[in-house]
Amino acid sequence: MVTLKLSASATDRLMTCPGSANLDLAIPGWQEPEEEEETGARVKGHIWHDLFAQAANTTARDMQRIGQAIEYVGAVRRRRRFKILVEEKVKAEWLKTAPSTIPDVVLYVKDELHIIDYKTGRIAVEVVKNPQLMYYARTVAHLAPDAKEVHLHIVQPWADTMEEWVVSAKELAEFALEVERAEARILNKDLTLVPSDKGCLFCPANPHSRGLKGTPLCPVMMELLYPSEPMDLDEVLS
């Protein structure tokens, strides 16, 4: 056994009991304990150390924003003794293709369900009728079979947005039906291109996409943004 060094975490112990630095010499027949799976305080300690280490590398303002986000989520969690899923992959079994998806946080009991989605952008994301969150809600609805509604949350501290919107079971069912119809069109190889304000934001064929762009760009969007022929103002204004 190597002599235990006087590290910061061992200071109190070794200042009080220097012999514990060489237990194999101090105690005849000494055997080191077997490594066990970390639980309880040790696990929590590692989590917090990792969290604070990452937060400390940000600006003071960002640390404050992160704190506000944690406070918001903590307040939601205090409402009930929720079970929790954190970034756990789930399958959308309600769709024919059963794609996998990963909600940021799901809080649930038998009669209450919350979906929490973290956003880091500076442009506020609307929580009301948010398709991404409603998709998550429909996918994990079975976790709260007695819930009459689902609470959706956007936590976006860099946009000063931390909002909640409640979607009813009826609204969620109507949304799911629309998604199923969209899936049917996709499976039938419907190639219709339909530009929209929100739907095209991250499309790689959008010339102004917020994400990566492919080539060639969407012809319908290009014609909409950059018409090949000048508009006849008299015709437009008539």
PDB file of C-alpha atoms in Angstrom:
ATOM      1  CA  MET A   1       0.000   0.000   0.000  1.00  0.00           C
ATOM      2  CA  VAL A   2       1.278   3.464  -0.928  1.00  0.00           C
ATOM      3  CA  THR A   3       1.427   6.055   1.830  1.00  0.00           C
ATOM      4  CA  LEU A   4      -1.635   8.258   1.656  1.00  0.00           C
ATOM      5  CA  LYS A   5      -0.661  11.809   0.732  1.00  0.00           C
ATOM      6  CA  LEU A   6      -1.897  14.743   2.713  1.00  0.00           C
ATOM      7  CA  SER A   7      -4.418  15.959   0.164  1.00  0.00           C
ATOM      8  CA  ALA A   8      -6.998  18.657   0.741  1.00  0.00           C
ATOM      9  CA  SER A   9      -9.806  16.144   1.197  1.00  0.00           C
ATOM     10  CA  ALA A  10      -7.732  14.106   3.706  1.00  0.00           C
ATOM     11  CA  THR A  11      -6.395  17.052   5.728  1.00  0.00           C
ATOM     12  CA  ASP A  12      -8.785  16.739   8.655  1.00  0.00           C
ATOM     13  CA  ARG A  13      -8.290  12.990   8.929  1.00  0.00           C
ATOM     14  CA  LEU A  14      -4.498  12.998   8.633  1.00  0.00           C
ATOM     15  CA  MET A  15      -3.953  15.991  10.908  1.00  0.00           C
ATOM     16  CA  THR A  16      -5.877  14.133  13.596  1.00  0.00           C
ATOM     17  CA  CYS A  17      -4.635  10.610  12.825  1.00  0.00           C
ATOM     18  CA  PRO A  18      -1.329  10.486  10.904  1.00  0.00           C
ATOM     19  CA  GLY A  19      -1.201   6.714  11.274  1.00  0.00           C
ATOM     20  CA  SER A  20      -4.199   6.394   8.930  1.00  0.00           C
ATOM     21  CA  ALA A  21      -1.882   7.355   6.091  1.00  0.00           C
ATOM     22  CA  ASN A  22      -0.188   3.949   6.477  1.00  0.00           C
ATOM     23  CA  LEU A  23      -2.909   1.650   7.739  1.00  0.00           C
ATOM     24  CA  ASP A  24      -1.153  -1.440   6.400  1.00  0.00           C
ATOM     25  CA  LEU A  25       1.764  -0.680   8.686  1.00  0.00           C
ATOM     26  CA  ALA A  26      -0.231   0.632  11.622  1.00  0.00           C
ATOM     27  CA  ILE A  27      -2.706  -2.253  11.746  1.00  0.00           C
ATOM     28  CA  PRO A  28      -1.358  -5.807  11.362  1.00  0.00           C
ATOM     29  CA  GLY A  29      -3.240  -7.780   8.721  1.00  0.00           C
ATOM     30  CA  TRP A  30      -4.915  -4.668   7.310  1.00  0.00           C
ATOM     31  CA  GLN A  31      -6.869  -5.182   4.081  1.00  0.00           C
ATOM     32  CA  GLU A  32      -8.199  -2.402   1.904  1.00  0.00           C
ATOM     33  CA  PRO A  33     -11.998  -2.394   1.501  1.00  0.00           C
ATOM     34  CA  GLU A  34     -13.353  -3.567  -1.829  1.00  0.00           C
ATOM     35  CA  GLU A  35     -14.531  -0.879  -4.176  1.00  0.00           C
ATOM     36  CA  GLU A  36     -18.306  -0.516  -4.101  1.00  0.00           C
ATOM     37  CA  GLU A  37     -20.710   1.245  -6.365  1.00  0.00           C
ATOM     38  CA  GLU A  38     -20.874   4.865  -5.312  1.00  0.00           C
ATOM     39  CA  THR A  39     -24.170   5.852  -3.762  1.00  0.00           C
ATOM     40  CA  GLY A  40     -25.718   8.533  -1.612  1.00  0.00           C
ATOM     41  CA  ALA A  41     -23.600  11.500  -0.593  1.00  0.00           C
ATOM     42  CA  ARG A  42     -20.609  10.510  -2.725  1.00  0.00           C
ATOM     43  CA  VAL A  43     -22.691  10.408  -5.905  1.00  0.00           C
ATOM     44  CA  LYS A  44     -24.338  13.714  -5.033  1.00  0.00           C
ATOM     45  CA  GLY A  45     -20.926  15.194  -4.321  1.00  0.00           C
ATOM     46  CA  HIS A  46     -19.589  14.212  -7.728  1.00  0.00           C
ATOM     47  CA  ILE A  47     -22.687  15.588  -9.445  1.00  0.00           C
ATOM     48  CA  TRP A  48     -22.414  18.924  -7.689  1.00  0.00           C
ATOM     49  CA  HIS A  49     -18.692  19.209  -8.239  1.00  0.00           C
ATOM     50  CA  ASP A  50     -19.149  18.565 -11.962  1.00  0.00           C
ATOM     51  CA  LEU A  51     -22.031  21.025 -12.136  1.00  0.00           C
ATOM     52  CA  PHE A  52     -20.190  23.818 -10.341  1.00  0.00           C
ATOM     53  CA  ALA A  53     -16.987  23.152 -12.288  1.00  0.00           C
ATOM     54  CA  GLN A  54     -18.840  23.704 -15.555  1.00  0.00           C
ATOM     55  CA  ALA A  55     -20.766  26.712 -14.247  1.00  0.00           C
ATOM     56  CA  ALA A  56     -17.579  28.334 -12.910  1.00  0.00           C
ATOM     57  CA  ASN A  57     -16.142  28.419 -16.432  1.00  0.00           C
ATOM     58  CA  THR A  58     -18.968  30.669 -17.598  1.00  0.00           C
ATOM     59  CA  THR A  59     -19.456  34.376 -16.982  1.00  0.00           C
ATOM     60  CA  ALA A  60     -20.931  35.680 -13.744  1.00  0.00           C
ATOM     61  CA  ARG A  61     -24.102  36.623 -15.625  1.00  0.00           C
ATOM     62  CA  ASP A  62     -24.377  33.146 -17.096  1.00  0.00           C
ATOM     63  CA  MET A  63     -23.934  31.600 -13.650  1.00  0.00           C
ATOM     64  CA  GLN A  64     -26.843  33.715 -12.467  1.00  0.00           C
ATOM     65  CA  ARG A  65     -28.985  32.547 -15.390  1.00  0.00           C
ATOM     66  CA  ILE A  66     -28.118  28.910 -14.700  1.00  0.00           C
ATOM     67  CA  GLY A  67     -29.090  29.463 -11.072  1.00  0.00           C
ATOM     68  CA  GLN A  68     -32.441  30.903 -12.116  1.00  0.00           C
ATOM     69  CA  ALA A  69     -33.100  27.901 -14.357  1.00  0.00           C
ATOM     70  CA  ILE A  70     -32.273  25.466 -11.556  1.00  0.00           C
ATOM     71  CA  GLU A  71     -34.514  27.425  -9.173  1.00  0.00           C
ATOM     72  CA  TYR A  72     -37.404  27.276 -11.666  1.00  0.00           C
ATOM     73  CA  VAL A  73     -37.101  23.522 -12.195  1.00  0.00           C
ATOM     74  CA  GLY A  74     -36.711  22.993  -8.455  1.00  0.00           C
ATOM     75  CA  ALA A  75     -39.950  24.881  -7.819  1.00  0.00           C
ATOM     76  CA  VAL A  76     -41.780  22.646 -10.299  1.00  0.00           C
ATOM     77  CA  ARG A  77     -40.364  19.517  -8.695  1.00  0.00           C
ATOM     78  CA  ARG A  78     -41.526  20.650  -5.254  1.00  0.00           C
ATOM     79  CA  ARG A  79     -45.182  20.585  -6.333  1.00  0.00           C
ATOM     80  CA  ARG A  80     -45.451  16.801  -5.965  1.00  0.00           C
ATOM     81  CA  ARG A  81     -43.286  13.788  -5.164  1.00  0.00           C
ATOM     82  CA  PHE A  82     -42.631  13.173  -8.846  1.00  0.00           C
ATOM     83  CA  LYS A  83     -40.834  10.309 -10.482  1.00  0.00           C
ATOM     84  CA  ILE A  84     -38.296  11.680 -12.936  1.00  0.00           C
ATOM     85  CA  LEU A  85     -36.734  10.854 -16.295  1.00  0.00           C
ATOM     86  CA  VAL A  86     -33.675  12.848 -17.347  1.00  0.00           C
ATOM     87  CA  GLU A  87     -32.605  12.657 -21.000  1.00  0.00           C
ATOM     88  CA  GLU A  88     -33.933   9.115 -21.257  1.00  0.00           C
ATOM     89  CA  LYS A  89     -34.577   7.696 -24.706  1.00  0.00           C
ATOM     90  CA  VAL A  90     -38.209   6.738 -25.295  1.00  0.00           C
ATOM     91  CA  LYS A  91     -40.035   5.423 -28.350  1.00  0.00           C
ATOM     92  CA  ALA A  92     -43.014   7.144 -29.924  1.00  0.00           C
ATOM     93  CA  GLU A  93     -45.020   3.931 -30.083  1.00  0.00           C
ATOM     94  CA  TRP A  94     -48.106   5.872 -31.155  1.00  0.00           C
ATOM     95  CA  LEU A  95     -46.561   6.378 -34.610  1.00  0.00           C
ATOM     96  CA  LYS A  96     -46.165   3.597 -37.194  1.00  0.00           C
ATOM     97  CA  THR A  97     -42.422   4.174 -37.504  1.00  0.00           C
ATOM     98  CA  ALA A  98     -41.998   4.329 -33.689  1.00  0.00           C
ATOM     99  CA  PRO A  99     -39.062   6.772 -33.766  1.00  0.00           C
ATOM    100  CA  SER A 100     -36.953   7.342 -30.644  1.00  0.00           C
ATOM    101  CA  THR A 101     -36.827  10.701 -28.906  1.00  0.00           C
ATOM    102  CA  ILE A 102     -35.131  12.116 -25.809  1.00  0.00           C
ATOM    103  CA  PRO A 103     -37.038  14.677 -23.671  1.00  0.00           C
ATOM    104  CA  ASP A 104     -34.802  16.761 -21.406  1.00  0.00           C
ATOM    105  CA  VAL A 105     -36.845  16.183 -18.239  1.00  0.00           C
ATOM    106  CA  VAL A 106     -40.101  14.328 -17.568  1.00  0.00           C
ATOM    107  CA  LEU A 107     -41.782  14.597 -14.161  1.00  0.00           C
ATOM    108  CA  TYR A 108     -44.735  12.345 -13.485  1.00  0.00           C
ATOM    109  CA  VAL A 109     -47.094  10.739 -11.046  1.00  0.00           C
ATOM    110  CA  LYS A 110     -50.241   8.820 -11.907  1.00  0.00           C
ATOM    111  CA  ASP A 111     -52.384  11.925 -12.427  1.00  0.00           C
ATOM    112  CA  GLU A 112     -49.876  14.664 -13.328  1.00  0.00           C
ATOM    113  CA  LEU A 113     -47.272  15.036 -16.068  1.00  0.00           C
ATOM    114  CA  HIS A 114     -44.679  17.734 -16.758  1.00  0.00           C
ATOM    115  CA  ILE A 115     -42.335  18.087 -19.735  1.00  0.00           C
ATOM    116  CA  ILE A 116     -39.371  20.426 -19.258  1.00  0.00           C
ATOM    117  CA  ASP A 117     -37.302  21.479 -22.255  1.00  0.00           C
ATOM    118  CA  TYR A 118     -34.044  23.408 -21.936  1.00  0.00           C
ATOM    119  CA  LYS A 119     -33.152  25.981 -24.576  1.00  0.00           C
ATOM    120  CA  THR A 120     -29.869  27.890 -24.741  1.00  0.00           C
ATOM    121  CA  GLY A 121     -30.562  30.308 -27.582  1.00  0.00           C
ATOM    122  CA  ARG A 122     -31.173  34.030 -27.167  1.00  0.00           C
ATOM    123  CA  ILE A 123     -34.293  34.089 -29.349  1.00  0.00           C
ATOM    124  CA  ALA A 124     -37.224  33.137 -27.122  1.00  0.00           C
ATOM    125  CA  VAL A 125     -38.998  29.888 -28.006  1.00  0.00           C
ATOM    126  CA  GLU A 126     -42.768  29.904 -27.601  1.00  0.00           C
ATOM    127  CA  VAL A 127     -44.115  27.292 -25.206  1.00  0.00           C
ATOM    128  CA  VAL A 128     -47.776  27.621 -26.259  1.00  0.00           C
ATOM    129  CA  LYS A 129     -48.647  24.871 -28.749  1.00  0.00           C
ATOM    130  CA  ASN A 130     -44.966  24.004 -29.079  1.00  0.00           C
ATOM    131  CA  PRO A 131     -44.884  20.944 -31.396  1.00  0.00           C
ATOM    132  CA  GLN A 132     -41.694  19.510 -29.917  1.00  0.00           C
ATOM    133  CA  LEU A 133     -43.031  19.539 -26.354  1.00  0.00           C
ATOM    134  CA  MET A 134     -46.439  18.252 -27.416  1.00  0.00           C
ATOM    135  CA  TYR A 135     -44.717  15.388 -29.228  1.00  0.00           C
ATOM    136  CA  TYR A 136     -42.821  14.539 -26.026  1.00  0.00           C
ATOM    137  CA  ALA A 137     -46.060  14.773 -24.049  1.00  0.00           C
ATOM    138  CA  ARG A 138     -47.906  12.368 -26.329  1.00  0.00           C
ATOM    139  CA  THR A 139     -44.981   9.945 -26.274  1.00  0.00           C
ATOM    140  CA  VAL A 140     -44.797   9.688 -22.466  1.00  0.00           C
ATOM    141  CA  ALA A 141     -48.502  10.193 -21.720  1.00  0.00           C
ATOM    142  CA  HIS A 142     -48.772   6.573 -20.592  1.00  0.00           C
ATOM    143  CA  LEU A 143     -46.676   7.430 -17.530  1.00  0.00           C
ATOM    144  CA  ALA A 144     -49.575   9.460 -16.113  1.00  0.00           C
ATOM    145  CA  PRO A 145     -52.686   7.532 -17.202  1.00  0.00           C
ATOM    146  CA  ASP A 146     -55.058   9.564 -15.012  1.00  0.00           C
ATOM    147  CA  ALA A 147     -53.768  13.002 -16.056  1.00  0.00           C
ATOM    148  CA  LYS A 148     -56.394  15.252 -17.662  1.00  0.00           C
ATOM    149  CA  GLU A 149     -53.741  17.631 -19.011  1.00  0.00           C
ATOM    150  CA  VAL A 150     -49.988  17.983 -19.474  1.00  0.00           C
ATOM    151  CA  HIS A 151     -47.794  20.821 -18.196  1.00  0.00           C
ATOM    152  CA  LEU A 152     -45.221  21.973 -20.745  1.00  0.00           C
ATOM    153  CA  HIS A 153     -42.239  24.120 -19.734  1.00  0.00           C
ATOM    154  CA  ILE A 154     -39.633  26.050 -21.702  1.00  0.00           C
ATOM    155  CA  VAL A 155     -36.573  26.904 -19.597  1.00  0.00           C
ATOM    156  CA  GLN A 156     -34.492  29.335 -21.637  1.00  0.00           C
ATOM    157  CA  PRO A 157     -32.500  31.564 -19.274  1.00  0.00           C
ATOM    158  CA  TRP A 158     -30.463  33.306 -21.988  1.00  0.00           C
ATOM    159  CA  ALA A 159     -33.705  34.653 -23.427  1.00  0.00           C
ATOM    160  CA  ASP A 160     -35.120  35.431 -19.967  1.00  0.00           C
ATOM    161  CA  THR A 161     -37.857  32.887 -20.699  1.00  0.00           C
ATOM    162  CA  MET A 162     -39.151  30.347 -18.202  1.00  0.00           C
ATOM    163  CA  GLU A 163     -42.750  29.644 -19.048  1.00  0.00           C
ATOM    164  CA  GLU A 164     -45.396  27.007 -18.525  1.00  0.00           C
ATOM    165  CA  TRP A 165     -48.351  26.121 -20.706  1.00  0.00           C
ATOM    166  CA  VAL A 166     -50.972  23.490 -19.972  1.00  0.00           C
ATOM    167  CA  VAL A 167     -52.310  21.410 -22.861  1.00  0.00           C
ATOM    168  CA  SER A 168     -55.546  19.500 -22.400  1.00  0.00           C
ATOM    169  CA  ALA A 169     -55.904  15.829 -23.254  1.00  0.00           C
ATOM    170  CA  LYS A 170     -58.296  16.812 -26.075  1.00  0.00           C
ATOM    171  CA  GLU A 171     -55.814  19.261 -27.601  1.00  0.00           C
ATOM    172  CA  LEU A 172     -53.027  16.706 -27.321  1.00  0.00           C
ATOM    173  CA  ALA A 173     -55.128  14.053 -29.064  1.00  0.00           C
ATOM    174  CA  GLU A 174     -55.922  16.482 -31.903  1.00  0.00           C
ATOM    175  CA  PHE A 175     -52.225  17.322 -32.246  1.00  0.00           C
ATOM    176  CA  ALA A 176     -51.294  13.624 -32.322  1.00  0.00           C
ATOM    177  CA  LEU A 177     -53.824  13.032 -35.105  1.00  0.00           C
ATOM    178  CA  GLU A 178     -52.192  15.791 -37.177  1.00  0.00           C
ATOM    179  CA  VAL A 179     -48.760  14.232 -36.632  1.00  0.00           C
ATOM    180  CA  GLU A 180     -50.087  10.812 -37.673  1.00  0.00           C
ATOM    181  CA  ARG A 181     -51.469  12.344 -40.866  1.00  0.00           C
ATOM    182  CA  ALA A 182     -48.113  13.985 -41.553  1.00  0.00           C
ATOM    183  CA  GLU A 183     -46.382  10.634 -41.035  1.00  0.00           C
ATOM    184  CA  ALA A 184     -48.777   9.024 -43.511  1.00  0.00           C
ATOM    185  CA  ARG A 185     -47.898  11.646 -46.133  1.00  0.00           C
ATOM    186  CA  ILE A 186     -44.207  11.024 -45.552  1.00  0.00           C
ATOM    187  CA  LEU A 187     -44.594   7.247 -45.836  1.00  0.00           C
ATOM    188  CA  ASN A 188     -46.526   7.783 -49.084  1.00  0.00           C
ATOM    189  CA  LYS A 189     -43.561   9.815 -50.419  1.00  0.00           C
ATOM    190  CA  ASP A 190     -45.501  13.077 -50.657  1.00  0.00           C
ATOM    191  CA  LEU A 191     -42.808  15.498 -51.964  1.00  0.00           C
ATOM    192  CA  THR A 192     -44.797  18.724 -51.610  1.00  0.00           C
ATOM    193  CA  LEU A 193     -42.583  21.570 -50.298  1.00  0.00           C
ATOM    194  CA  VAL A 194     -44.519  24.026 -48.103  1.00  0.00           C
ATOM    195  CA  PRO A 195     -42.568  26.977 -46.646  1.00  0.00           C
ATOM    196  CA  SER A 196     -43.642  28.317 -43.249  1.00  0.00           C
ATOM    197  CA  ASP A 197     -42.302  30.752 -40.674  1.00  0.00           C
ATOM    198  CA  LYS A 198     -41.550  28.168 -37.972  1.00  0.00           C
ATOM    199  CA  GLY A 199     -41.356  24.895 -39.848  1.00  0.00           C
ATOM    200  CA  CYS A 200     -38.431  25.993 -42.012  1.00  0.00           C
ATOM    201  CA  LEU A 201     -36.250  27.492 -39.286  1.00  0.00           C
ATOM    202  CA  PHE A 202     -33.799  24.596 -39.118  1.00  0.00           C
ATOM    203  CA  CYS A 203     -34.463  22.956 -42.471  1.00  0.00           C
ATOM    204  CA  PRO A 204     -31.131  22.388 -44.292  1.00  0.00           C
ATOM    205  CA  ALA A 205     -32.778  23.402 -47.572  1.00  0.00           C
ATOM    206  CA  ASN A 206     -33.799  26.822 -46.209  1.00  0.00           C
ATOM    207  CA  PRO A 207     -31.427  29.561 -47.474  1.00  0.00           C
ATOM    208  CA  HIS A 208     -31.796  31.303 -44.092  1.00  0.00           C
ATOM    209  CA  SER A 209     -31.711  28.186 -41.927  1.00  0.00           C
ATOM    210  CA  ARG A 210     -30.399  28.539 -38.376  1.00  0.00           C
ATOM    211  CA  GLY A 211     -28.701  25.180 -38.826  1.00  0.00           C
ATOM    212  CA  LEU A 212     -26.391  23.695 -41.448  1.00  0.00           C
ATOM    213  CA  LYS A 213     -27.334  24.167 -45.092  1.00  0.00           C
ATOM    214  CA  GLY A 214     -27.301  21.633 -47.903  1.00  0.00           C
ATOM    215  CA  THR A 215     -27.429  22.091 -51.655  1.00  0.00           C
ATOM    216  CA  PRO A 216     -29.321  22.821 -53.762  1.00  0.00           C
ATOM    217  CA  LEU A 217     -31.609  25.025 -51.704  1.00  0.00           C
ATOM    218  CA  CYS A 218     -35.399  24.668 -51.565  1.00  0.00           C
ATOM    219  CA  PRO A 219     -36.756  25.908 -54.922  1.00  0.00           C
ATOM    220  CA  VAL A 220     -40.088  26.926 -53.440  1.00  0.00           C
ATOM    221  CA  MET A 221     -38.424  28.976 -50.707  1.00  0.00           C
ATOM    222  CA  MET A 222     -35.975  30.516 -53.165  1.00  0.00           C
ATOM    223  CA  GLU A 223     -38.801  31.566 -55.460  1.00  0.00           C
ATOM    224  CA  LEU A 224     -40.694  33.005 -52.496  1.00  0.00           C
ATOM    225  CA  LEU A 225     -37.701  34.994 -51.218  1.00  0.00           C
ATOM    226  CA  TYR A 226     -36.117  35.862 -54.546  1.00  0.00           C
ATOM    227  CA  PRO A 227     -38.783  35.846 -57.293  1.00  0.00           C
ATOM    228  CA  SER A 228     -37.361  35.176 -60.735  1.00  0.00           C
ATOM    229  CA  GLU A 229     -39.634  37.808 -62.281  1.00  0.00           C
ATOM    230  CA  PRO A 230     -40.329  41.257 -60.790  1.00  0.00           C
ATOM    231  CA  MET A 231     -43.793  41.673 -59.355  1.00  0.00           C
ATOM    232  CA  ASP A 232     -46.317  43.852 -61.139  1.00  0.00           C
ATOM    233  CA  LEU A 233     -47.116  46.403 -58.427  1.00  0.00           C
ATOM    234  CA  ASP A 234     -50.276  47.564 -60.226  1.00  0.00           C
ATOM    235  CA  GLU A 235     -51.560  43.984 -60.188  1.00  0.00           C
ATOM    236  CA  VAL A 236     -50.628  43.518 -56.535  1.00  0.00           C
ATOM    237  CA  LEU A 237     -52.264  46.763 -55.451  1.00  0.00           C
ATOM    238  CA  SER A 238     -55.415  46.363 -57.545  1.00  0.00           C
TER     239      SER A 238
END
